Amino acid sequence: SYELTQPPSVSVSPGQTASITCSGDKLGDKYASWYQQKPGQSPVLVIYQDTKRPSGIPERFSGSSSGNTATLTISGTQAMDEAEYYCQAWDSGTVVFGGGTKLTVL
Amino acid sequence: QVQLVQSGAEVKKPGASVKVSCKASGYTFIGHYIHWVRLAPGQGLEWMGWINPNSGGTNYAQKFQGWVTMTREESISTAYMELSRLTSDDTAVYYCARDGGIAARDWFDPWGQGTLVTVSS
């Protein structure tokens, strides 16, 4: 079955750039989406179709994808960005989520 | 605004079934697939399947085939997810989410507020 691999944790200092990767076989040939989930809250879509940002999501969130890796980048990271982040893609008609990355803003 | 509102928390005994509802508002219910996703303690998001509110057609993740049933009631814009033969491993928060496009191949937005299902003897 298809798998998406994310680093379990990423740390970043306030104001710096955080990058979270998501790896899967030929992921660049599929669309990746990214979700932010804070404790006790529902997931929120922050990036869809690799690079698109939904209305209401700050411009500091951006996405890219190439080859086997999709990347979520948060520029000028703020304390409020501390959360779990999940990537998601479709493969053969089923949905696959990455294992999640805990972003810590130190 | 587009909103999905789920039913309240449930406590069930092992072997029982649970049925969670997801009421949609702010858009045409039959125009978007509804997905179900769960988050177990210490685990990541796990996709369970989708239902097409227009036709009632479903597609379940292989793991859940045979013990999950997704239905809908068009007249009240509500989707349901029923999980049977519950075990402690099914203790989780269950979410419904709207597919962002017109077919089941897109992103999930928005999500319901989640329903905590606790399985305990």
Coordinates of C-alpha atoms in Angstrom, one line a residue:
Chain A
S1 CA 0.0 0.0 0.0
Y2 CA 1.0 3.6 -0.6
E3 CA 2.8 5.4 2.2
L4 CA 3.6 9.0 3.0
T5 CA 6.6 9.7 5.3
Q6 CA 7.0 12.8 7.4
P7 CA 9.6 13.6 10.1
P8 CA 8.0 13.1 13.6
S9 CA 9.2 16.5 14.7
V10 CA 10.5 19.8 13.5
S11 CA 11.7 22.7 15.7
V12 CA 12.0 26.4 14.7
S13 CA 12.7 29.7 16.4
P14 CA 10.1 32.4 16.2
G15 CA 10.5 34.5 13.0
Q16 CA 12.5 31.8 11.2
T17 CA 11.4 29.5 8.4
A18 CA 10.1 26.0 9.0
S19 CA 10.1 23.3 6.4
I20 CA 8.1 20.1 6.8
T21 CA 8.6 17.4 4.2
C22 CA 6.3 14.6 3.0
S23 CA 7.8 11.7 0.9
G24 CA 6.1 9.1 -1.2
D25 CA 6.7 7.2 -4.4
K26 CA 6.2 9.6 -7.3
L27 CA 4.4 12.0 -5.0
G28 CA 5.1 14.8 -7.4
D29 CA 2.7 13.1 -9.9
K30 CA -0.1 13.4 -7.4
Y31 CA -1.6 16.4 -5.6
A32 CA -0.6 16.9 -2.0
S33 CA -2.7 18.7 0.7
W34 CA -1.6 19.9 4.1
Y35 CA -3.6 20.2 7.3
Q36 CA -2.8 21.9 10.6
Q37 CA -4.2 20.4 13.8
K38 CA -3.9 22.0 17.2
P39 CA -4.6 20.0 20.4
G40 CA -8.4 19.5 20.9
Q41 CA -9.2 21.1 17.6
S42 CA -10.2 19.8 14.2
P43 CA -7.7 19.7 11.3
V44 CA -7.6 22.8 9.2
L45 CA -6.6 22.8 5.5
V46 CA -3.6 25.1 4.9
I47 CA -2.4 24.0 1.4
Y48 CA -4.2 22.1 -1.4
Q49 CA -3.2 21.0 -4.8
D50 CA 0.5 21.3 -3.8
T51 CA 0.7 25.0 -3.7
K52 CA -2.7 26.7 -3.3
R53 CA -3.6 28.5 -0.1
P54 CA -7.3 28.6 1.0
S55 CA -8.8 31.9 1.8
G56 CA -8.1 32.9 5.4
I57 CA -4.7 31.1 5.6
P58 CA -1.8 33.5 6.1
E59 CA 0.6 34.1 3.3
R60 CA 3.5 32.8 5.4
F61 CA 2.2 29.3 4.5
S62 CA 3.3 27.9 1.2
G63 CA 3.7 24.6 -0.5
S64 CA 5.8 23.0 -3.2
S65 CA 6.2 19.5 -4.7
S66 CA 8.7 17.8 -6.9
G67 CA 9.8 14.2 -7.5
N68 CA 9.0 12.2 -4.5
T69 CA 8.7 15.0 -2.0
A70 CA 6.1 17.7 -1.1
T71 CA 7.1 20.4 1.3
L72 CA 5.2 22.8 3.5
T73 CA 7.1 26.0 4.3
I74 CA 6.1 28.4 7.0
S75 CA 8.0 31.7 6.7
G76 CA 8.3 34.0 9.7
T77 CA 7.0 31.3 12.0
Q78 CA 4.8 32.5 14.8
A79 CA 4.1 30.8 18.2
M80 CA 0.5 30.3 17.0
D81 CA 1.8 28.0 14.3
E82 CA 2.9 25.3 16.8
A83 CA 0.8 22.3 15.9
E84 CA 0.7 18.9 14.3
Y85 CA 0.9 19.0 10.5
Y86 CA -0.3 16.2 8.2
C87 CA 0.2 15.7 4.5
Q88 CA -2.4 13.9 2.4
A89 CA -2.6 12.5 -1.1
W90 CA -4.8 10.1 -3.2
D91 CA -3.5 6.8 -4.5
S92 CA -5.6 4.4 -6.5
G93 CA -8.8 5.8 -5.3
T94 CA -7.9 5.8 -1.6
V95 CA -6.7 8.6 0.7
V96 CA -3.4 8.4 2.4
F97 CA -2.2 10.6 5.3
G98 CA 1.4 11.0 6.4
G99 CA 2.1 10.1 10.0
G100 CA 2.2 13.8 11.1
T101 CA 4.9 16.2 12.1
K102 CA 4.9 18.0 15.4
L103 CA 6.1 21.6 14.8
T104 CA 7.6 23.2 17.9
V105 CA 8.3 26.9 18.0
L106 CA 11.0 27.4 20.5
Chain B
Q1 CA -20.8 29.6 5.9
V2 CA -20.0 26.0 5.1
Q3 CA -20.3 24.0 8.2
L4 CA -20.4 20.4 9.4
V5 CA -21.8 19.7 12.8
Q6 CA -21.4 16.3 14.4
S7 CA -23.3 14.4 17.1
G8 CA -22.0 14.3 20.6
A9 CA -19.6 12.0 22.4
E10 CA -20.4 8.4 22.9
V11 CA -19.4 5.7 25.4
K12 CA -19.8 2.1 24.2
K13 CA -19.1 -1.3 25.5
P14 CA -16.9 -3.7 23.5
G15 CA -18.9 -5.5 20.8
A16 CA -21.4 -2.7 20.5
S17 CA -22.0 -0.4 17.5
V18 CA -21.9 3.3 17.3
K19 CA -23.5 5.7 14.8
V20 CA -22.2 9.2 14.4
S21 CA -24.0 11.9 12.4
C22 CA -22.7 14.9 10.4
K23 CA -25.1 17.6 9.5
A24 CA -24.1 19.9 6.6
S25 CA -25.1 23.5 6.1
G26 CA -24.1 26.4 4.0
Y27 CA -23.8 24.6 0.7
T28 CA -25.7 22.0 -1.5
F29 CA -25.4 18.8 0.4
I30 CA -25.5 16.5 -2.7
G31 CA -22.7 18.5 -4.4
H32 CA -19.7 17.2 -2.4
Y33 CA -18.6 13.9 -1.2
I34 CA -18.3 13.4 2.6
H35 CA -15.3 11.6 4.1
W36 CA -14.8 10.1 7.5
V37 CA -11.5 10.2 9.3
R38 CA -10.5 9.1 12.8
L39 CA -7.7 10.1 15.2
A40 CA -6.9 7.6 17.9
P41 CA -4.8 8.5 21.0
G42 CA -1.2 8.8 20.1
Q43 CA -1.8 8.0 16.4
G44 CA -2.2 9.9 13.2
L45 CA -5.2 10.7 11.0
E46 CA -6.7 7.6 9.5
W47 CA -9.1 7.7 6.5
M48 CA -12.1 5.4 6.8
G49 CA -13.9 6.1 3.5
W50 CA -16.4 8.3 1.7
I51 CA -20.0 8.6 0.8
N52 CA -21.5 10.3 -2.3
P53 CA -24.5 12.2 -0.8
N54 CA -26.1 12.3 -4.3
S55 CA -26.1 8.6 -5.1
G56 CA -25.5 7.1 -1.7
G57 CA -22.5 5.3 -3.2
T58 CA -19.6 4.5 -0.9
N59 CA -16.0 3.6 -0.9
Y60 CA -14.4 2.2 2.3
A61 CA -10.8 1.9 3.2
Q62 CA -9.8 -1.8 3.0
K63 CA -9.2 -2.0 6.8
F64 CA -12.8 -1.0 7.5
Q65 CA -14.6 -3.0 4.9
G66 CA -17.2 -5.3 6.5
W67 CA -17.5 -3.3 9.7
V68 CA -18.2 0.3 8.7
T69 CA -21.4 1.6 7.1
M70 CA -21.8 5.1 5.7
T71 CA -25.2 6.4 4.8
R72 CA -26.9 9.7 4.3
E73 CA -30.4 11.3 4.6
E74 CA -30.7 13.9 1.9
S75 CA -33.8 15.6 3.2
I76 CA -31.9 16.7 6.3
S77 CA -28.4 17.1 4.7
T78 CA -26.9 14.6 7.1
A79 CA -24.4 11.9 6.7
Y80 CA -23.9 9.0 9.1
M81 CA -21.0 6.6 9.9
E82 CA -21.7 3.4 11.8
L83 CA -19.0 1.2 13.2
S84 CA -19.8 -2.2 14.5
R85 CA -18.1 -4.8 16.7
L86 CA -16.3 -2.1 18.6
T87 CA -13.1 -2.8 20.5
S88 CA -10.9 -0.6 22.7
D89 CA -8.7 0.1 19.6
D90 CA -11.7 2.0 18.2
T91 CA -11.5 4.6 20.9
A92 CA -10.9 7.7 18.9
V93 CA -12.2 11.1 17.7
Y94 CA -14.2 10.6 14.5
Y95 CA -14.4 13.5 12.0
C96 CA -16.4 14.0 8.9
A97 CA -15.0 16.3 6.3
R98 CA -16.2 17.7 3.0
D99 CA -14.4 16.9 -0.2
G100 CA -13.2 20.1 -1.8
G101 CA -14.1 19.2 -5.4
I102 CA -17.1 17.6 -7.1
A103 CA -15.6 14.1 -7.0
A104 CA -13.8 12.1 -4.4
R105 CA -10.3 13.0 -5.4
D106 CA -9.5 16.3 -3.7
W107 CA -8.8 18.0 -0.4
F108 CA -10.8 18.0 2.8
D109 CA -12.4 21.3 3.8
P110 CA -14.1 22.0 6.2
W111 CA -14.0 19.4 8.9
G112 CA -16.6 18.7 11.5
Q113 CA -15.8 19.4 15.2
G114 CA -15.2 15.7 15.9
T115 CA -17.0 13.1 17.9
L116 CA -15.2 11.3 20.7
V117 CA -16.1 7.6 20.8
T118 CA -14.8 5.8 23.9
V119 CA -15.0 2.0 24.0
S120 CA -14.8 0.6 27.5
S121 CA -16.2 -2.2 29.6

